[in-house]
Short mmCIF file of C-alpha atoms in Angstrom, two decimals:
data_model
loop_
_atom_site.label_atom_id
_atom_site.label_comp_id
_atom_site.label_asym_id
_atom_site.label_seq_id
_atom_site.Cartn_x
_atom_site.Cartn_y
_atom_site.Cartn_z
CA MET A 236 56.85 30.69 11.97
CA ASP A 237 58.31 33.73 13.76
CA ASN A 238 57.42 34.50 17.36
CA HIS A 239 54.66 36.89 16.47
CA GLU A 240 53.15 34.41 14.06
CA LYS A 241 53.46 31.67 16.70
CA THR A 242 51.63 33.80 19.27
CA ARG A 243 48.85 34.34 16.80
CA ARG A 244 48.56 30.65 15.87
CA GLU A 245 49.23 28.97 19.22
CA LYS A 246 48.04 29.34 22.77
CA HIS A 247 49.32 27.90 26.01
CA PHE A 248 47.31 27.25 29.17
CA ASP A 249 48.58 26.09 32.55
CA LEU A 250 46.08 24.39 34.82
CA LEU A 251 48.23 25.15 37.86
CA THR A 252 47.19 28.77 37.53
CA GLN A 253 44.07 28.62 35.34
CA SER A 254 40.86 26.70 35.91
CA VAL A 255 39.44 24.05 33.60
CA ARG A 256 36.35 26.23 33.31
CA ASP A 257 38.44 29.19 32.06
CA VAL A 258 40.18 26.98 29.51
CA ASN A 259 36.97 25.39 28.27
CA GLN A 260 35.19 28.74 28.03
CA PHE A 261 38.02 30.00 25.87
CA LEU A 262 37.85 26.89 23.70
CA HIS A 263 34.10 27.24 23.25
CA HIS A 264 33.71 31.01 22.87
CA GLN A 265 36.96 32.81 21.91
CA LEU A 266 38.69 30.14 19.88
CA PRO A 267 36.29 30.06 16.90
CA ALA A 268 36.86 33.75 16.09
CA SER A 269 40.65 33.48 16.47
CA GLU A 270 43.37 32.26 14.13
CA ILE A 271 44.67 29.78 16.68
CA GLU A 272 45.54 26.38 15.25
CA ARG A 273 47.17 24.73 18.22
CA ILE A 274 46.45 24.76 21.95
CA GLU A 275 48.73 23.39 24.63
CA ILE A 276 47.39 22.63 28.11
CA ALA A 277 50.02 22.02 30.78
CA ASN A 278 49.63 20.40 34.22
CA PRO A 279 46.33 18.58 33.74
CA ASN A 280 47.13 16.73 37.02
CA GLY A 281 44.16 14.39 36.75
CA LEU A 282 41.59 17.17 36.36
CA HIS A 283 38.27 16.35 34.72
CA SER A 284 36.45 17.53 31.59
CA ILE A 285 39.41 19.22 29.92
CA ALA A 286 38.55 20.17 26.31
CA ALA A 287 35.08 18.69 26.57
CA GLY A 288 32.50 19.97 24.10
CA MET A 289 34.93 21.03 21.35
CA ASP A 290 33.52 22.06 17.98
CA GLN A 291 36.52 23.47 16.11
CA ASP A 292 39.19 22.07 13.80
CA VAL A 293 42.15 22.67 16.11
CA VAL A 294 45.04 20.67 17.56
CA ILE A 295 44.99 20.33 21.36
CA ASP A 296 47.86 18.83 23.33
CA ILE A 297 47.23 17.98 26.98
CA LEU A 298 50.62 17.55 28.61
CA GLY A 299 50.31 14.92 31.35
CA HIS A 300 47.87 12.59 33.10
CA ALA A 301 44.28 13.81 32.90
CA GLY A 302 41.04 12.88 34.65
CA TYR A 303 37.51 11.96 33.62
CA PHE A 304 35.50 13.00 30.52
CA ILE A 305 38.50 14.37 28.58
CA ALA A 306 37.45 15.59 25.11
CA GLY A 307 33.91 14.41 25.68
CA MET A 308 31.45 15.08 22.83
CA ASN A 309 34.37 16.05 20.61
CA LYS A 310 33.60 17.53 17.17
CA GLN A 311 36.36 18.31 14.64
CA ALA A 312 39.18 18.82 17.15
CA HIS A 313 42.32 16.67 17.27
CA VAL A 314 43.09 16.14 20.94
CA THR A 315 46.18 14.30 22.23
CA VAL A 316 46.70 13.46 25.88
CA HIS A 317 50.40 12.91 26.63
CA GLY A 318 49.68 10.67 29.59
CA ASN A 319 46.90 8.53 31.07
CA VAL A 320 43.23 9.42 31.33
CA GLY A 321 40.48 8.48 33.77
CA TRP A 322 36.93 7.40 33.00
CA SER A 323 35.06 8.10 29.77
CA VAL A 324 37.62 9.75 27.53
CA ALA A 325 36.01 10.95 24.27
CA GLU A 326 32.57 9.83 25.38
CA ASN A 327 30.02 10.55 22.68
CA ILE A 328 32.70 11.69 20.22
CA MET A 329 31.07 12.96 17.01
CA SER A 330 34.09 13.62 14.78
CA GLY A 331 37.80 14.50 14.92
CA THR A 332 40.36 12.41 16.76
CA VAL A 333 41.20 11.83 20.40
CA ARG A 334 44.52 10.14 21.10
CA VAL A 335 45.74 8.95 24.50
CA LYS A 336 49.47 8.25 24.58
CA GLY A 337 49.19 6.33 27.88
CA HIS A 338 46.44 4.14 29.34
CA ALA A 339 42.73 4.87 29.59
CA SER A 340 40.44 3.95 32.45
CA GLU A 341 36.88 2.71 32.01
CA SER A 342 34.41 3.48 29.23
CA ALA A 343 36.83 4.96 26.70
CA GLY A 344 34.92 6.18 23.65
CA ALA A 345 31.57 5.36 25.26
CA SER A 346 28.62 5.91 22.91
CA GLY A 347 30.84 7.61 20.30
CA GLN A 348 29.00 8.42 17.10
CA GLY A 349 31.87 9.30 14.75
CA GLY A 350 35.54 10.20 14.61
CA LEU A 351 38.49 8.16 15.80
CA VAL A 352 39.65 7.36 19.33
CA ILE A 353 43.17 5.97 19.79
CA ILE A 354 44.43 4.54 23.07
CA GLU A 355 48.11 3.72 22.64
CA GLY A 356 48.33 1.84 25.95
CA ASP A 357 45.65 -0.32 27.59
CA ALA A 358 42.02 0.61 27.88
CA SER A 359 40.13 -0.64 30.89
CA SER A 360 36.68 -2.17 31.24
CA ARG A 361 33.64 -1.17 29.16
CA CYS A 362 35.85 0.29 26.44
CA GLY A 363 33.62 1.30 23.52
CA ILE A 364 30.43 0.61 25.45
CA SER A 365 27.40 1.49 23.33
CA MET A 366 29.52 2.74 20.41
CA LYS A 367 27.27 4.24 17.77
CA GLY A 368 29.61 4.67 14.82
CA CYS A 369 33.00 5.88 15.99
CA ASP A 370 36.18 3.91 15.43
CA LEU A 371 38.35 2.96 18.37
CA VAL A 372 41.89 1.59 18.13
CA VAL A 373 43.59 0.27 21.26
CA GLY A 374 47.32 -0.46 21.09
CA GLY A 375 47.25 -2.58 24.25
CA SER A 376 44.52 -4.64 25.87
CA VAL A 377 40.93 -3.92 26.87
CA GLY A 378 39.11 -4.86 30.09
CA HIS A 379 35.86 -6.69 30.72
CA PHE A 380 32.59 -5.92 28.93
CA SER A 381 34.28 -3.96 26.15
CA ALA A 382 31.98 -2.96 23.27
CA PHE A 383 28.99 -3.87 25.44
CA MET A 384 25.83 -3.21 23.36
CA ALA A 385 27.92 -1.49 20.67
CA GLN A 386 25.63 -0.54 17.82
CA ALA A 387 27.89 0.67 15.02
CA GLY A 388 31.55 1.41 14.35
CA THR A 389 34.73 -0.61 14.79
CA LEU A 390 36.84 -1.53 17.80
CA VAL A 391 40.38 -2.70 17.03
CA VAL A 392 42.30 -4.26 19.93
CA CYS A 393 45.97 -4.97 19.25
CA GLY A 394 46.44 -6.76 22.59
CA ASP A 395 44.11 -9.01 24.58
CA ALA A 396 40.46 -8.62 25.52
CA GLY A 397 39.01 -9.25 28.99
CA PRO A 398 35.88 -11.25 29.86
CA ASN A 399 32.51 -10.78 28.14
CA LEU A 400 33.79 -9.03 25.04
CA GLY A 401 30.97 -7.68 22.86
CA ASP A 402 28.15 -8.68 25.18
CA SER A 403 24.73 -7.94 23.60
CA LEU A 404 26.49 -6.61 20.53
CA TYR A 405 24.47 -4.97 17.75
CA GLU A 406 26.13 -4.02 14.45
CA ALA A 407 29.57 -2.84 15.60
CA THR A 408 32.53 -5.00 14.60
CA ILE A 409 35.43 -5.93 16.89
CA TYR A 410 38.88 -7.06 15.81
CA VAL A 411 41.24 -8.56 18.39
CA ARG A 412 44.81 -9.65 17.74
CA GLY A 413 45.54 -11.25 21.11
CA LYS A 414 43.75 -13.61 23.47
CA ILE A 415 40.06 -13.16 24.30
CA ASP A 416 39.15 -14.15 27.87
CA SER A 417 35.54 -14.78 26.91
CA LEU A 418 32.86 -13.54 24.54
CA GLY A 419 29.69 -11.98 25.91
CA ALA A 420 26.16 -13.09 25.12
CA ASP A 421 25.41 -13.13 21.38
CA ALA A 422 28.97 -12.24 20.31
CA GLN A 423 30.65 -14.73 17.99
CA GLU A 424 33.93 -15.15 16.18
CA GLU A 425 33.62 -14.96 12.40
CA GLU A 426 36.01 -15.59 9.56
CA MET A 427 38.22 -12.68 8.52
CA GLN A 428 37.48 -11.63 4.93
CA ALA A 429 39.57 -9.41 2.67
CA ALA A 430 37.33 -6.45 3.60
CA ASP A 431 38.05 -7.04 7.30
CA ILE A 432 41.82 -7.04 6.75
CA ALA A 433 41.47 -3.86 4.68
CA LYS A 434 39.42 -2.22 7.46
CA VAL A 435 41.97 -3.10 10.14
CA GLU A 436 44.80 -1.88 7.88
CA GLN A 437 43.01 1.38 7.26
CA LEU A 438 42.36 2.00 10.97
CA MET A 439 45.88 1.00 12.02
CA ALA A 440 47.23 3.47 9.47
CA ALA A 441 44.81 6.20 10.58
CA ALA A 442 45.90 5.60 14.17
CA ASP A 443 49.63 5.58 13.26
CA MET A 444 49.84 2.15 14.88
CA GLU A 445 52.78 -0.01 13.98
CA GLY A 446 52.33 -3.67 13.28
CA ASP A 447 50.80 -6.17 10.97
CA ALA A 448 47.07 -5.97 10.31
CA SER A 449 46.82 -9.70 9.71
CA GLY A 450 46.28 -12.16 12.51
CA PHE A 451 43.23 -10.41 13.96
CA LYS A 452 40.04 -12.23 14.89
CA ARG A 453 36.69 -10.78 13.84
CA ILE A 454 33.95 -10.64 16.47
CA ALA A 455 30.42 -9.66 15.50
CA SER A 456 26.86 -10.17 16.65
CA ALA A 457 25.16 -13.53 16.15
CA ARG A 458 21.98 -11.44 15.94
CA SER A 459 19.96 -13.92 17.96
CA LEU A 460 19.47 -11.65 20.96
CA TYR A 461 18.01 -8.51 19.46
CA HIS A 462 15.57 -10.10 17.05
CA TRP A 463 12.30 -10.88 18.75
CA ASN A 464 11.25 -14.43 18.07
CA SER A 465 7.56 -14.77 18.82
CA GLU A 466 7.82 -18.54 18.66
CA ASP A 467 10.30 -18.73 21.52
CA PRO A 468 8.65 -19.66 24.78
CA GLN A 469 8.95 -16.53 26.89
CA GLU A 470 8.20 -15.92 30.50
CA TYR A 471 7.63 -12.57 32.11
CA MET B 135 30.49 8.30 45.51
CA CYS B 136 33.10 8.37 48.33
CA GLY B 137 36.83 8.75 48.01
CA ILE B 138 39.49 6.40 49.26
CA ILE B 139 43.16 7.14 49.66
CA GLY B 140 46.19 5.25 50.92
CA LEU B 141 49.89 5.85 51.12
CA MET B 142 52.61 3.45 52.17
CA LEU B 143 56.14 4.80 52.54
CA LYS B 144 58.65 2.07 51.73
CA LYS B 145 61.72 3.89 53.01
CA PRO B 146 62.18 5.67 56.35
CA GLY B 147 63.13 8.98 54.69
CA LEU B 148 59.63 10.25 53.96
CA ARG B 149 57.91 8.90 57.09
CA ALA B 150 58.18 12.17 58.99
CA ALA B 151 56.22 13.73 56.12
CA LEU B 152 53.41 11.14 55.98
CA GLY B 153 50.82 13.67 57.16
CA GLU B 154 52.09 16.35 54.75
CA LEU B 155 51.73 13.94 51.84
CA VAL B 156 48.40 12.41 52.84
CA THR B 157 46.51 15.58 53.78
CA PRO B 158 46.25 16.97 50.21
CA MET B 159 45.00 13.52 49.13
CA ILE B 160 42.14 13.72 51.67
CA ASP B 161 41.42 17.38 50.83
CA CYS B 162 41.27 16.64 47.12
CA MET B 163 38.93 13.67 47.54
CA GLY B 164 36.59 15.86 49.61
CA SER B 165 34.63 16.52 46.43
CA ARG B 166 33.81 12.79 46.21
CA GLY B 167 32.74 12.63 49.85
CA PRO B 168 31.86 15.88 51.60
CA ASP B 169 29.88 14.34 54.51
CA SER B 170 32.66 12.99 56.69
CA ALA B 171 36.25 11.86 56.62
CA GLY B 172 38.66 9.64 58.48
CA LEU B 173 42.26 8.58 58.51
CA ALA B 174 44.02 5.60 60.06
CA VAL B 175 47.75 6.00 60.55
CA PHE B 176 50.19 3.21 61.28
CA GLY B 177 53.39 4.14 63.05
CA GLU B 178 56.10 2.75 65.29
CA PRO B 179 54.47 -0.05 67.37
CA VAL B 180 54.16 0.53 71.11
CA PRO B 181 56.05 -2.02 73.29
CA SER B 182 54.71 -5.56 73.42
CA GLY B 183 52.08 -5.93 76.14
CA GLN B 184 50.80 -2.40 75.59
CA ARG B 185 48.07 -1.10 73.32
CA ARG B 186 47.16 2.26 71.87
CA PHE B 187 43.47 3.05 72.24
CA ALA B 188 42.30 5.81 69.88
CA LEU B 189 39.34 7.71 71.28
CA GLN B 190 36.82 10.26 70.14
CA ALA B 191 34.59 12.36 72.37
CA ALA B 192 31.04 13.12 71.31
CA GLU B 193 31.06 16.41 73.21
CA GLU B 194 33.09 19.38 72.13
CA PRO B 195 34.97 20.78 73.99
CA PHE B 196 35.86 17.76 76.08
CA ASP B 197 37.92 17.72 79.27
CA TRP B 198 40.59 15.18 78.36
CA SER B 199 42.77 15.97 81.40
CA LYS B 200 39.91 14.98 83.72
CA PHE B 201 39.37 11.88 81.58
CA HIS B 202 43.05 11.03 81.93
CA GLU B 203 43.08 11.56 85.70
CA ASP B 204 39.94 9.45 86.13
CA TYR B 205 41.42 6.70 84.00
CA GLN B 206 44.69 6.51 85.92
CA ARG B 207 42.91 6.72 89.29
CA ASP B 208 40.25 4.09 88.48
CA THR B 209 42.52 1.58 86.76
CA GLN B 210 45.71 2.32 88.70
CA THR B 211 47.50 2.03 85.35
CA PRO B 212 49.73 4.67 83.85
CA GLY B 213 48.83 5.65 80.32
CA PRO B 214 50.31 8.62 78.53
CA ILE B 215 47.64 10.45 76.56
CA GLN B 216 47.96 12.47 73.37
CA VAL B 217 45.12 14.89 72.67
CA THR B 218 44.05 16.48 69.40
CA ASP B 219 40.81 18.39 69.73
CA ASN B 220 37.97 15.86 70.27
CA HIS B 221 40.35 12.95 69.61
CA ALA B 222 42.91 11.36 71.93
CA SER B 223 45.01 8.26 72.10
CA ILE B 224 46.16 6.54 75.23
CA VAL B 225 48.95 3.95 75.46
CA THR B 226 48.41 1.47 78.24
CA SER B 227 48.79 -2.11 79.40
CA THR B 228 45.12 -2.34 80.43
CA ALA B 229 43.51 -5.29 78.67
CA LEU B 230 40.91 -4.42 76.04
CA PRO B 231 37.85 -5.87 77.87
CA ASP B 232 38.83 -4.01 81.04
CA PHE B 233 39.34 -0.78 79.14
CA GLN B 234 35.99 -1.17 77.36
CA ALA B 235 34.21 -1.89 80.66
CA TRP B 236 35.78 1.17 82.31
CA LEU B 237 34.92 3.38 79.32
CA ALA B 238 31.31 2.18 79.20
CA ALA B 239 30.84 2.90 82.88
CA ALA B 240 32.78 6.17 83.24
CA TYR B 241 32.56 7.79 79.80
CA PRO B 242 29.83 6.17 77.70
CA ARG B 243 29.98 9.03 75.19
CA VAL B 244 33.64 8.51 74.40
CA HIS B 245 33.97 6.20 71.42
CA LEU B 246 36.82 3.72 71.08
CA LEU B 247 37.93 4.14 67.46
CA SER B 248 40.81 1.70 67.19
CA VAL B 249 42.94 -0.72 69.15
CA GLY B 250 46.41 -1.95 68.35
CA ARG B 251 50.13 -1.48 68.75
CA ALA B 252 50.61 0.49 65.54
CA ILE B 253 47.24 1.96 64.53
CA GLU B 254 45.91 5.38 65.39
CA MET B 255 42.58 6.64 64.11
CA TYR B 256 40.80 9.89 63.41
CA LYS B 257 37.34 10.27 61.95
CA ASP B 258 34.53 12.74 62.16
CA GLU B 259 31.54 14.24 60.46
CA GLY B 260 32.00 17.37 58.33
CA LEU B 261 33.91 18.67 55.34
CA PRO B 262 37.09 16.58 54.94
CA SER B 263 39.41 19.58 54.58
CA ASP B 264 37.98 21.08 57.80
CA ILE B 265 38.46 17.81 59.65
CA ALA B 266 42.03 17.50 58.35
CA ASP B 267 42.76 21.06 59.54
CA ARG B 268 41.12 20.66 62.92
CA LEU B 269 42.83 17.34 63.66
CA HIS B 270 46.20 18.49 62.28
CA PHE B 271 46.58 15.66 59.78
CA THR B 272 49.68 17.34 58.34
CA ARG B 273 51.59 16.63 61.57
CA LEU B 274 51.09 12.87 61.45
CA VAL B 275 54.09 10.59 61.02
CA GLY B 276 54.22 6.89 60.29
CA THR B 277 54.77 4.16 57.76
CA HIS B 278 51.36 4.13 56.08
CA ALA B 279 47.91 5.62 56.23
CA VAL B 280 44.52 4.90 54.72
CA GLY B 281 41.76 7.46 54.55
CA HIS B 282 38.25 8.02 53.33
CA THR B 283 35.89 10.80 52.38
CA ARG B 284 32.24 9.80 52.59
CA MET B 285 29.15 10.59 50.60
CA ALA B 286 26.57 8.56 52.51
CA THR B 287 24.14 6.46 50.48
CA GLU B 288 22.88 3.75 52.80
CA SER B 289 23.11 4.79 56.45
CA ALA B 290 23.27 7.90 58.58
CA VAL B 291 25.93 10.58 58.51
CA SER B 292 27.58 10.48 61.92
CA PRO B 293 31.11 10.24 63.30
CA ALA B 294 30.58 6.53 63.93
CA HIS B 295 29.45 5.95 60.34
CA ALA B 296 32.58 7.60 58.96
CA HIS B 297 35.32 5.34 57.66
CA PRO B 298 37.85 3.79 58.27
CA TYR B 299 36.15 0.91 60.07
CA THR B 300 38.18 -1.26 62.38
CA ALA B 301 37.73 -4.70 63.86
CA GLY B 302 40.13 -6.57 66.10
CA GLU B 303 43.58 -5.05 66.44
CA ASP B 304 45.72 -3.15 63.95
CA PHE B 305 43.28 -3.67 61.10
CA CYS B 306 41.17 -1.15 59.25
CA LEU B 307 39.20 -0.90 56.04
CA VAL B 308 37.82 1.88 53.86
CA HIS B 309 35.18 1.26 51.22
CA ASN B 310 33.89 2.96 48.12
CA GLY B 311 30.72 1.24 46.98
CA SER B 312 27.80 -0.48 48.60
CA LEU B 313 27.20 -4.02 49.75
CA SER B 314 23.84 -5.57 48.97
CA ASN B 315 23.86 -8.35 51.58
CA PRO B 316 25.27 -6.65 54.69
CA TYR B 317 22.36 -7.78 56.88
CA SER B 318 22.78 -11.47 56.13
CA ILE B 319 26.55 -11.17 56.73
CA ARG B 320 25.82 -9.33 59.94
CA ARG B 321 23.29 -11.92 61.16
CA SER B 322 25.73 -14.76 60.49
CA LEU B 323 28.48 -12.94 62.41
CA GLU B 324 26.19 -11.95 65.29
CA ARG B 325 25.31 -15.62 65.74
CA ARG B 326 29.04 -16.14 66.37
CA GLY B 327 28.99 -13.50 69.11
CA ILE B 328 30.50 -10.70 67.05
CA GLN B 329 29.11 -7.30 68.04
CA PHE B 330 28.40 -4.39 65.71
CA GLU B 331 28.55 -0.69 66.49
CA THR B 332 26.58 0.71 63.56
CA ASP B 333 24.12 -0.34 60.84
CA ASN B 334 26.64 0.51 58.13
CA ASP B 335 27.26 -1.98 55.28
CA THR B 336 31.03 -1.46 55.40
CA GLU B 337 31.17 -2.55 59.03
CA ALA B 338 29.76 -5.93 57.95
CA GLY B 339 32.57 -6.31 55.38
CA CYS B 340 35.20 -5.22 57.86
CA ARG B 341 34.04 -7.55 60.64
CA PHE B 342 33.66 -10.43 58.17
CA LEU B 343 37.30 -10.14 57.07
CA GLU B 344 38.56 -9.74 60.64
CA TRP B 345 36.55 -12.81 61.71
CA ARG B 346 38.13 -14.85 58.90
CA MET B 347 41.60 -13.71 60.02
CA ARG B 348 40.85 -14.74 63.60
CA GLU B 349 39.84 -18.13 62.20
CA GLY B 350 43.33 -18.45 60.76
CA ASP B 351 43.06 -16.98 57.26
CA THR B 352 45.63 -14.52 56.03
CA LEU B 353 44.06 -11.24 54.92
CA GLU B 354 44.47 -12.37 51.30
CA GLU B 355 42.68 -15.69 52.04
CA ALA B 356 39.93 -13.81 53.86
CA ILE B 357 39.43 -11.61 50.79
CA GLU B 358 39.25 -14.70 48.53
CA THR B 359 36.46 -16.03 50.78
CA SER B 360 34.73 -12.66 50.69
CA PHE B 361 34.37 -12.90 46.89
CA GLU B 362 31.90 -15.74 47.57
CA GLU B 363 30.21 -14.16 50.57
CA LEU B 364 30.04 -10.41 49.99
CA ASP B 365 27.62 -9.22 47.34
CA GLY B 366 27.73 -5.71 45.95
CA PHE B 367 30.11 -3.09 44.70
CA PHE B 368 33.34 -2.38 46.41
CA THR B 369 36.76 -0.98 46.15
CA PHE B 370 38.21 -1.94 49.53
CA LEU B 371 41.48 -0.55 50.82
CA MET B 372 42.71 -2.24 53.97
CA ALA B 373 45.70 -1.93 56.23
CA THR B 374 47.38 -3.94 58.95
CA SER B 375 50.55 -2.97 60.78
CA GLU B 376 52.62 -4.50 57.96
CA LYS B 377 50.49 -4.30 54.83
CA MET B 378 48.27 -2.19 52.67
CA VAL B 379 45.86 -4.26 50.55
CA LEU B 380 43.53 -3.22 47.75
CA VAL B 381 40.77 -5.16 46.05
CA ARG B 382 37.94 -4.29 43.66
CA ASP B 383 34.78 -6.26 42.97
CA ALA B 384 34.37 -8.32 39.79
CA PHE B 385 32.69 -5.52 37.87
CA ALA B 386 35.13 -2.83 39.06
CA CYS B 387 32.29 -0.33 39.29
CA LYS B 388 34.12 1.88 41.74
CA PRO B 389 37.34 3.54 40.66
CA ALA B 390 40.88 3.06 41.88
CA VAL B 391 44.27 4.13 40.69
CA ALA B 392 47.64 3.16 42.11
CA ALA B 393 51.04 4.78 41.75
CA GLU B 394 54.26 3.10 42.75
CA THR B 395 57.83 4.40 42.99
CA ASP B 396 60.88 3.15 44.90
CA GLU B 397 59.79 5.44 47.73
CA TYR B 398 56.08 4.75 48.10
CA VAL B 399 52.85 3.13 46.96
CA ALA B 400 49.88 5.44 46.72
CA VAL B 401 46.27 4.53 46.05
CA SER B 402 43.32 6.78 45.41
CA SER B 403 39.91 6.91 43.80
CA GLU B 404 41.24 9.45 41.32
CA PHE B 405 44.67 10.40 40.01
CA ARG B 406 44.20 14.10 40.77
CA SER B 407 44.70 13.43 44.48
CA LEU B 408 48.10 11.83 43.72
CA ALA B 409 49.37 14.59 41.44
CA HIS B 410 51.30 16.40 44.22
CA LEU B 411 53.32 13.36 45.33
CA PRO B 412 57.10 13.56 44.80
CA GLY B 413 58.30 11.76 41.68
CA ILE B 414 54.76 11.09 40.47
CA GLY B 415 55.82 12.00 36.93
CA SER B 416 57.96 8.90 36.72
CA ALA B 417 55.81 6.65 38.95
CA ASN B 418 54.29 3.45 37.63
CA VAL B 419 50.63 4.55 37.50
CA PHE B 420 48.09 1.79 36.91
CA GLU B 421 44.48 0.83 37.36
CA PRO B 422 44.05 -2.20 39.63
CA ALA B 423 42.22 -5.05 37.88
CA PRO B 424 38.93 -6.46 39.17
CA GLU B 425 39.04 -9.29 41.75
CA GLN B 426 42.80 -9.13 41.92
CA ILE B 427 44.37 -8.71 45.34
CA TYR B 428 47.11 -6.10 45.54
CA SER B 429 49.17 -6.36 48.68
CA TRP B 430 52.04 -4.03 49.52
CA SER B 431 54.37 -4.08 52.47
CA PHE B 432 57.36 -1.94 53.37
#
């Protein structure tokens, strides 16, 4: 790619001199009509909502630690944060990929409906809360109440899981390689089948995660909490 | 919301720049708490037997030179005074009860913000960046500082309701969150003769911890006890003359991020208020875990 070609295909923003609003407005309105394939955003410095609301097949590199709601509601885009992120990275992701090279704070991938979220470091509490179909791969550990009320999709945790993992779980599946502090209400450990190993292998490969896919535990819903049993004595 | 910030400088080199480093932290967290702001700064302790009383006048402008003259005449005690706008601090050997009695009689509308050998306190109502400007936060020097920007949810917006809260000597606390049993804590402390200045929930937490320390607990032991006694959401950042201590409730509902280098430990509600600190690119940046006590000293 010569320089002219590079200018046409790539764009660089610097949040020291440009606002997040300017960047996001470009991403939403000018980008679709352009030939740009890669966006670089320098100096995120913990700012919020960078590259939220994407709907374009484009590569976005955020160069440093970023704040809350990064790549929220992502569609199609492939966003990489070269640092840590704050709360709710890739919340409600629909498709595409969001990768965090560092650690993520609370509620990573919250309510995601599709696509793939990769946290290479640790994710904090409520990781994958209310997942609705996305896949989430965490290279490190996850905090308390991860996959709380998760309805569909898969959470893979290569490290340990904090207390109350999978509390009130619906039909999402969790795989954990390390130690689990405790399972939440209605979450249970189940035997790993060949299909589970294949699923973990597939997601580890998709996430470019090193390591053996065997040795994971499968956690799923015991399905006793969300089925109404009219014969149970109930008090209101 | 509310924003909390703290900075402890481990080595003497940066201490002259404490205010320069802390002020952007306060300014940045103004968006989490635009109602009021405060900052407690710990510096070189005054000689043993003396105390620094940090004061705030309700009226503006306030005649601090008359205040100073009256104080020295009435108590026959020398006490150099340092004035910054509606704030002042006086260093004196007058005992605390005597000072409080004199203040109540002579200047009932001057509020005693903090007492101790190392602590100095500033807090007021208004936009945090305005307060920081007006009170010249950038000029402050010292070993460590904790600050707060407030978005009130449970009690009035007033200078007295701004954080940090203090109790006893050389101890202060800032809080992001809300306690759900502050009145029962307060009643149990009032039965022990402990007096409150406001109806704020944080004051109950602050006085509870200080009471435990007076009963012989270390700050860390007092916090362990508070896990049983205090109900609600909290990220607490506390400081004594030697320590800065952080703790989050079991659910970790309120944010906190810490950054540590060889030079300093910095704490904030959000990373963006730490982004200007020197060497932050290579700092160990981490999220403090729930119900774990983080204690740093220099």
